[in-house]
Coordinates of C-alpha atoms in Angstrom, one line a residue:
X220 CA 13.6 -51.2 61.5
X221 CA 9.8 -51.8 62.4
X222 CA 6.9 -49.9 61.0
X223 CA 6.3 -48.0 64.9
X224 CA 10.1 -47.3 64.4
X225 CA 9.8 -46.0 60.9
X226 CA 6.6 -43.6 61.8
X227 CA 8.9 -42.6 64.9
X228 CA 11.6 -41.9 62.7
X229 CA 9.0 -39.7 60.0
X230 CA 7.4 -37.7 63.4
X231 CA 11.0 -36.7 64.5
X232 CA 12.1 -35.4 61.3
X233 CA 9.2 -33.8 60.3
X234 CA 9.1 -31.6 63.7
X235 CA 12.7 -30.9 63.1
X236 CA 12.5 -29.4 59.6
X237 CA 9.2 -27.4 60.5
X238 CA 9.7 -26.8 64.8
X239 CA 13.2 -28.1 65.8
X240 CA 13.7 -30.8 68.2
X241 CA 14.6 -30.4 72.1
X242 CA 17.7 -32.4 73.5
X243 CA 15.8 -35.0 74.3
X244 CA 13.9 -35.5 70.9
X245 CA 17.0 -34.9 68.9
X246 CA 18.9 -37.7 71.2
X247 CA 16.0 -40.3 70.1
X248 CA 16.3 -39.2 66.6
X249 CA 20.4 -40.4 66.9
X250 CA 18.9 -43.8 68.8
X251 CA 16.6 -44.1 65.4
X252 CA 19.3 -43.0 62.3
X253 CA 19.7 -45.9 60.1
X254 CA 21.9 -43.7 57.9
X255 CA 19.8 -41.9 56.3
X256 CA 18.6 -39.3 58.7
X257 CA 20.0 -36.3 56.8
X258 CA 18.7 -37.2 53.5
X259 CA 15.0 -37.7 54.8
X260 CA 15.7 -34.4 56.8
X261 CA 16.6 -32.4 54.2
X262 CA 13.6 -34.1 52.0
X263 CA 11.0 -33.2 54.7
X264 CA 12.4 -29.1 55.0
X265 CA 12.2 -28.9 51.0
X266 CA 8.5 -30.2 51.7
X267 CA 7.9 -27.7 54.4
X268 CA 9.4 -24.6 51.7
X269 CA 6.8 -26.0 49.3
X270 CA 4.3 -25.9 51.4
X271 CA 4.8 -22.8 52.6
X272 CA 4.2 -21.2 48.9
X273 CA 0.7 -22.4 48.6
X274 CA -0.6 -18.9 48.6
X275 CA 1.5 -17.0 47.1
X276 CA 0.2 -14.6 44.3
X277 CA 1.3 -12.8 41.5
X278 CA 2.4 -9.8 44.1
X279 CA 4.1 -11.7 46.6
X280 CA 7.5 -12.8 44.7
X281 CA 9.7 -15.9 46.4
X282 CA 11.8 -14.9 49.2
X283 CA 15.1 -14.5 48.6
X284 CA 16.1 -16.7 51.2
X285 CA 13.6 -19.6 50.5
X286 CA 14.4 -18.8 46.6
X287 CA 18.5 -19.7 47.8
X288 CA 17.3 -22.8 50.3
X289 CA 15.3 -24.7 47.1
X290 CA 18.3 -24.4 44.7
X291 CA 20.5 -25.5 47.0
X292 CA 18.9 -28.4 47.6
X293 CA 17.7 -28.7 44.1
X294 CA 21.1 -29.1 43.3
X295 CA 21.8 -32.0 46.1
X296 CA 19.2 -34.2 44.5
X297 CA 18.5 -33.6 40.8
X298 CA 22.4 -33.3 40.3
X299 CA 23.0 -36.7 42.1
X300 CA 22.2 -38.4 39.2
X301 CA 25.0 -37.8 37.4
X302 CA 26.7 -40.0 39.9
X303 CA 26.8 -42.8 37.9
X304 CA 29.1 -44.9 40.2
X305 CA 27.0 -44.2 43.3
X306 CA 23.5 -45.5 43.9
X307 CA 21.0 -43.0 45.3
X308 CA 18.9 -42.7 47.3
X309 CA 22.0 -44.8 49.2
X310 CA 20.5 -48.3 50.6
X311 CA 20.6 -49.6 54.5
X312 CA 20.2 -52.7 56.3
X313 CA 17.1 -53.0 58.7
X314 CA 17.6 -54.8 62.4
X315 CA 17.3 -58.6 60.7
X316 CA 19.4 -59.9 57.8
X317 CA 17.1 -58.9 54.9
X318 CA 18.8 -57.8 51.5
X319 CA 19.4 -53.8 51.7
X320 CA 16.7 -51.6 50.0
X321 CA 16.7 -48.1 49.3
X322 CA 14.5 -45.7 52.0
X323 CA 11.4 -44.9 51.2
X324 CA 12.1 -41.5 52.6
X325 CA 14.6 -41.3 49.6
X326 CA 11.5 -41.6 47.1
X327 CA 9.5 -39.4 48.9
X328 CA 12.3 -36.8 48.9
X329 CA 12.6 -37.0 45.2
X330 CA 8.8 -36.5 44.8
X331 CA 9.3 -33.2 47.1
X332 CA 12.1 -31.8 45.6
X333 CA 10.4 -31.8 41.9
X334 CA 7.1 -30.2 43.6
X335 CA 9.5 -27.6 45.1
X336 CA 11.2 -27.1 41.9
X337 CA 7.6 -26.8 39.4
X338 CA 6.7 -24.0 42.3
X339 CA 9.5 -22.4 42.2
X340 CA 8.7 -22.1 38.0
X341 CA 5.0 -21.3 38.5
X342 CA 6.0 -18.7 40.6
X343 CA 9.0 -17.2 38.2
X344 CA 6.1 -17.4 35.2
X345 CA 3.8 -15.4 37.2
X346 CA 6.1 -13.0 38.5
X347 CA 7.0 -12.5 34.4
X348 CA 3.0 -12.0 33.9
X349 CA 3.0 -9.1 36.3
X350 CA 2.7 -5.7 34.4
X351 CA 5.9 -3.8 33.3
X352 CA 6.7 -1.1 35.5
X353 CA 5.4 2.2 33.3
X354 CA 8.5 4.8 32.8
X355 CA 7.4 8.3 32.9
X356 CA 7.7 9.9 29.4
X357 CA 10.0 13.1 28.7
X358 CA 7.5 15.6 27.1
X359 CA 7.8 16.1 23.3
X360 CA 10.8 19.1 22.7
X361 CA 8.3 21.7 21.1
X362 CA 10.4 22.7 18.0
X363 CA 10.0 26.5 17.0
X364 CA 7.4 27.2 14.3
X365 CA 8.9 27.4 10.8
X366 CA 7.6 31.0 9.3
X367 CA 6.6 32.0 5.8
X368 CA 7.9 34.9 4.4
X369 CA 4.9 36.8 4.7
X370 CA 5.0 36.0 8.6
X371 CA 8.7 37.1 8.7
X372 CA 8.0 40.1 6.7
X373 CA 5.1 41.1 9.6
X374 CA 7.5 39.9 11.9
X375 CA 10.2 42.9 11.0
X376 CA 7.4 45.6 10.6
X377 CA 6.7 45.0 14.0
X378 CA 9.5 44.7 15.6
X379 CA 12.0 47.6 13.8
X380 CA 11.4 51.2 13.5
X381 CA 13.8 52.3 10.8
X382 CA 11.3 50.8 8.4
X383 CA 11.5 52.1 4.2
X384 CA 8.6 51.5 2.4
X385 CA 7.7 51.7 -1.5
X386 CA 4.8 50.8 -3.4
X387 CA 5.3 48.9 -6.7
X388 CA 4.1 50.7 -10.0
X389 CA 4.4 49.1 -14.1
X390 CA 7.8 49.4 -15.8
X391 CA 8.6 49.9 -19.3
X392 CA 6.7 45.8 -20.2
X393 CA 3.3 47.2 -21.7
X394 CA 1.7 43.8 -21.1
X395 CA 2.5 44.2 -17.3
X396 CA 0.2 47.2 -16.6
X397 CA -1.4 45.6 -13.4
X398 CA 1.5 45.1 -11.3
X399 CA 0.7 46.3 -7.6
X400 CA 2.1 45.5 -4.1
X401 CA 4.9 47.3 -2.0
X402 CA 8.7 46.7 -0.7
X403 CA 9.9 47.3 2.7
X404 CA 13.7 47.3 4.1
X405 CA 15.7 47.7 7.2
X406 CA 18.8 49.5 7.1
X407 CA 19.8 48.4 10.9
X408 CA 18.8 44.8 9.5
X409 CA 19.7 45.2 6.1
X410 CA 17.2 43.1 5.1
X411 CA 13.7 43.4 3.4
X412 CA 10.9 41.9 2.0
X413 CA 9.0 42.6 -1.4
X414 CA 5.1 42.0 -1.6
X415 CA 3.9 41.9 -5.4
X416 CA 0.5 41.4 -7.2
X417 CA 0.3 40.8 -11.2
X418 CA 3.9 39.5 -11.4
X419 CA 3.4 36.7 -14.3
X420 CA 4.6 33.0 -13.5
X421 CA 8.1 33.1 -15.3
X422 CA 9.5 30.1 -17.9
X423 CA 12.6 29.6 -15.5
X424 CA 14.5 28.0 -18.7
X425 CA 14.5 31.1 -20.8
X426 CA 13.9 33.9 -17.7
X427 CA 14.1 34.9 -14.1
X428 CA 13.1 38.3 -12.1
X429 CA 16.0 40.2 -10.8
X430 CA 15.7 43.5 -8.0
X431 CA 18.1 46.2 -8.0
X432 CA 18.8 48.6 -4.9
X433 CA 19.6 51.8 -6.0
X434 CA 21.0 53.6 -3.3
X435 CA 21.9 57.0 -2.6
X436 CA 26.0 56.6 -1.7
X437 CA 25.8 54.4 -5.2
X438 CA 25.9 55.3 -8.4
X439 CA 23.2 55.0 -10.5
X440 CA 24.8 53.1 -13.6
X441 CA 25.8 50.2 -11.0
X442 CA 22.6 49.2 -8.3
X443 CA 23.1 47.1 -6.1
X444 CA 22.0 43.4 -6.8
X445 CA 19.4 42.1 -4.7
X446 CA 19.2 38.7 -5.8
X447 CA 16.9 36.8 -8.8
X448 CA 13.9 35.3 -8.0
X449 CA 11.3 32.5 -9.3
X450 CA 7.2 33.5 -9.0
X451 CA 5.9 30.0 -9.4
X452 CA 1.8 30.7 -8.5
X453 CA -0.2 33.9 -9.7
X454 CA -1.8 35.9 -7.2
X455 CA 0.3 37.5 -4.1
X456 CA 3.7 36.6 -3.4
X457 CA 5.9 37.7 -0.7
X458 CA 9.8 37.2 -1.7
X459 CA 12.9 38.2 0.7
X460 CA 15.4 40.3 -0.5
X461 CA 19.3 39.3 -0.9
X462 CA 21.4 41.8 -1.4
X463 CA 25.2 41.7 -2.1
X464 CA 25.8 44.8 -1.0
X465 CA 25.1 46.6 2.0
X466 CA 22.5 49.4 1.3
X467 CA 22.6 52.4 3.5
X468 CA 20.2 54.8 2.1
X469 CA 18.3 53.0 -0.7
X470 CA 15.6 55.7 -3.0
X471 CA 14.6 53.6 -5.5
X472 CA 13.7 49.5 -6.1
X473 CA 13.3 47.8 -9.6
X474 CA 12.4 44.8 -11.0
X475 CA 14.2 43.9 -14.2
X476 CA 13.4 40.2 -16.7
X477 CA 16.9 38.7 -17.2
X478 CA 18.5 35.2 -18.4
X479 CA 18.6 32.5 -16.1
X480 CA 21.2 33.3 -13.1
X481 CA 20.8 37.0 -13.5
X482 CA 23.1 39.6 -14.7
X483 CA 25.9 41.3 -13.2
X484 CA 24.8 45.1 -14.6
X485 CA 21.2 45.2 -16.3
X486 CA 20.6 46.8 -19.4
X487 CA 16.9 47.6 -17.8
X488 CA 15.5 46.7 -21.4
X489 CA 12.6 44.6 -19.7
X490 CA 11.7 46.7 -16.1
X491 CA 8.9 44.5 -14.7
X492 CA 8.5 47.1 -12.0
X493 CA 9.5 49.9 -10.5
X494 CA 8.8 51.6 -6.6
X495 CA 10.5 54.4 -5.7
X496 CA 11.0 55.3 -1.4
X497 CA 8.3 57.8 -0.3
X498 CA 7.8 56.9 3.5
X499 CA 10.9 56.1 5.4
X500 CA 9.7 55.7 9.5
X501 CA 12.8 56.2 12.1

């Protein structure tokens, strides 16, 4: 094949892979195959791909379908070489009797296909670059405020109306003359809260506080227990009542000094106070 027929060859098949060819360009294409018309073809389209992602930025991902054509044809070429048996690009014989060579469009279409292929991996590493999509974040689940006893105690003031309320006076302990503070129950709740002031820090190894309900329906020998308690700080503390009992009509509170764990029935030797019911709202 001559140089004019060669540079014929390259015009036909590069109009084909970027415009198509009419019937009469695609019947001098035939006239010009020496064999290897579909290899340079396909070598020239890969070209016109590449070309055709020049400008492509970081917003404008591959197409899907040019994304499909280039590893296709990857595949035709850079797999090929693990043909060992056959030769590639595959030689031809020109018009005289020279000894076969292999097309330079074979070369060439090597050279395009790895440019096709290191665009195709700029444009995957850009694509990667771009900034991860932000997902909206569920609003922090508000948990409810954790109150104090003194809160809780204000808490049931306000919000029940069968309300008893005593104020704490000195027992029978002389060195416990400045005891001061006040108790307040629920009977609808059965539940209370005591407020005291002067109420020493007690050794918990040799002592504890214990209250006693005594109600009216009970008898006096036996109060109801309502619970042992630590004070840990001097100065006001607020401490919530237990009782084991339900207390319909309490008249009377007390504070006794017993062993660690309480007592089942004080003897009341050590009353740290007493506050006996003199307002009772409804």
């Amino acid at each position: 094949m001559s140089e004019e027929q060669k540079e014929k060859l390259l015009d036909l098949l590069t109009k084909k892979a970027i415009y198509g060819l009419d019937e009469g360009e695609n019947s001098e294409l035939q006239g010009l195959d020496p064999g290897t018309a579909e290899l340079e073809f396909r070598s020239l389209e890969i070209t016109a791909a590449a070309i055709s992602m020049v400008d492509f930025t970081a917003d404008e991902p591959l197409p899907p379908h040019l994304f499909s054509k280039i590893a296709a044809d990857a595949d035709t070429y850079v797999g090929a070489e693990a043909q060992v048996d056959t030769p590639w690009p595959p030689p031809y014989k020109s018009d005289t009797d020279e000894k076969p060579s292999g097309s330079w469009f074979g070369v060439f279409g090597w050279l395009v296909a790895t440019a096709a292929c290191i665009a195709l991996a700029i444009n995957i590493w850009v694509t990667r670059q771009q900034p991860p999509v932000e997902i909206a974040k569920a609003p922090p689940v508000e948990r409810p405020k954790v109150l104090t006893p003194a809160e809780m105690r204000e808490a049931m003031i306000n919000s029940t109306s069968d309300i008893i309320r005593a104020n704490w006076a000195p027992g029978n302990i002389k060195e416990l003359k400045d005891i001061s503070g006040d108790i307040v129950w629920s009977d609808d709740k059965q539940a209370g809260y005591m407020r005291l002031r002067g109420l020493p820090v007690n050794e918990t190894s040799k002592e504890t506080y214990q209250l006693w309900v005594f109600d009216k329906t009970q008898d006096k020998a036996t109060p109801i227990d309502g619970g042992t308690f630590d004070v840990s700080a001097s100065g006001e503390v607020v401490i919530p009542i237990n009782a084991n009992l339900k207390a319909e009509d309490p008249g009377m509170f007390a504070i006794t000094v017993e062993k660690p764990g309480g007592v089942v029935v004080s003897k009341r030797e050590k009353v740290a106070a007493l506050a006996t019911v003199e307002t009772k709202t409804s």
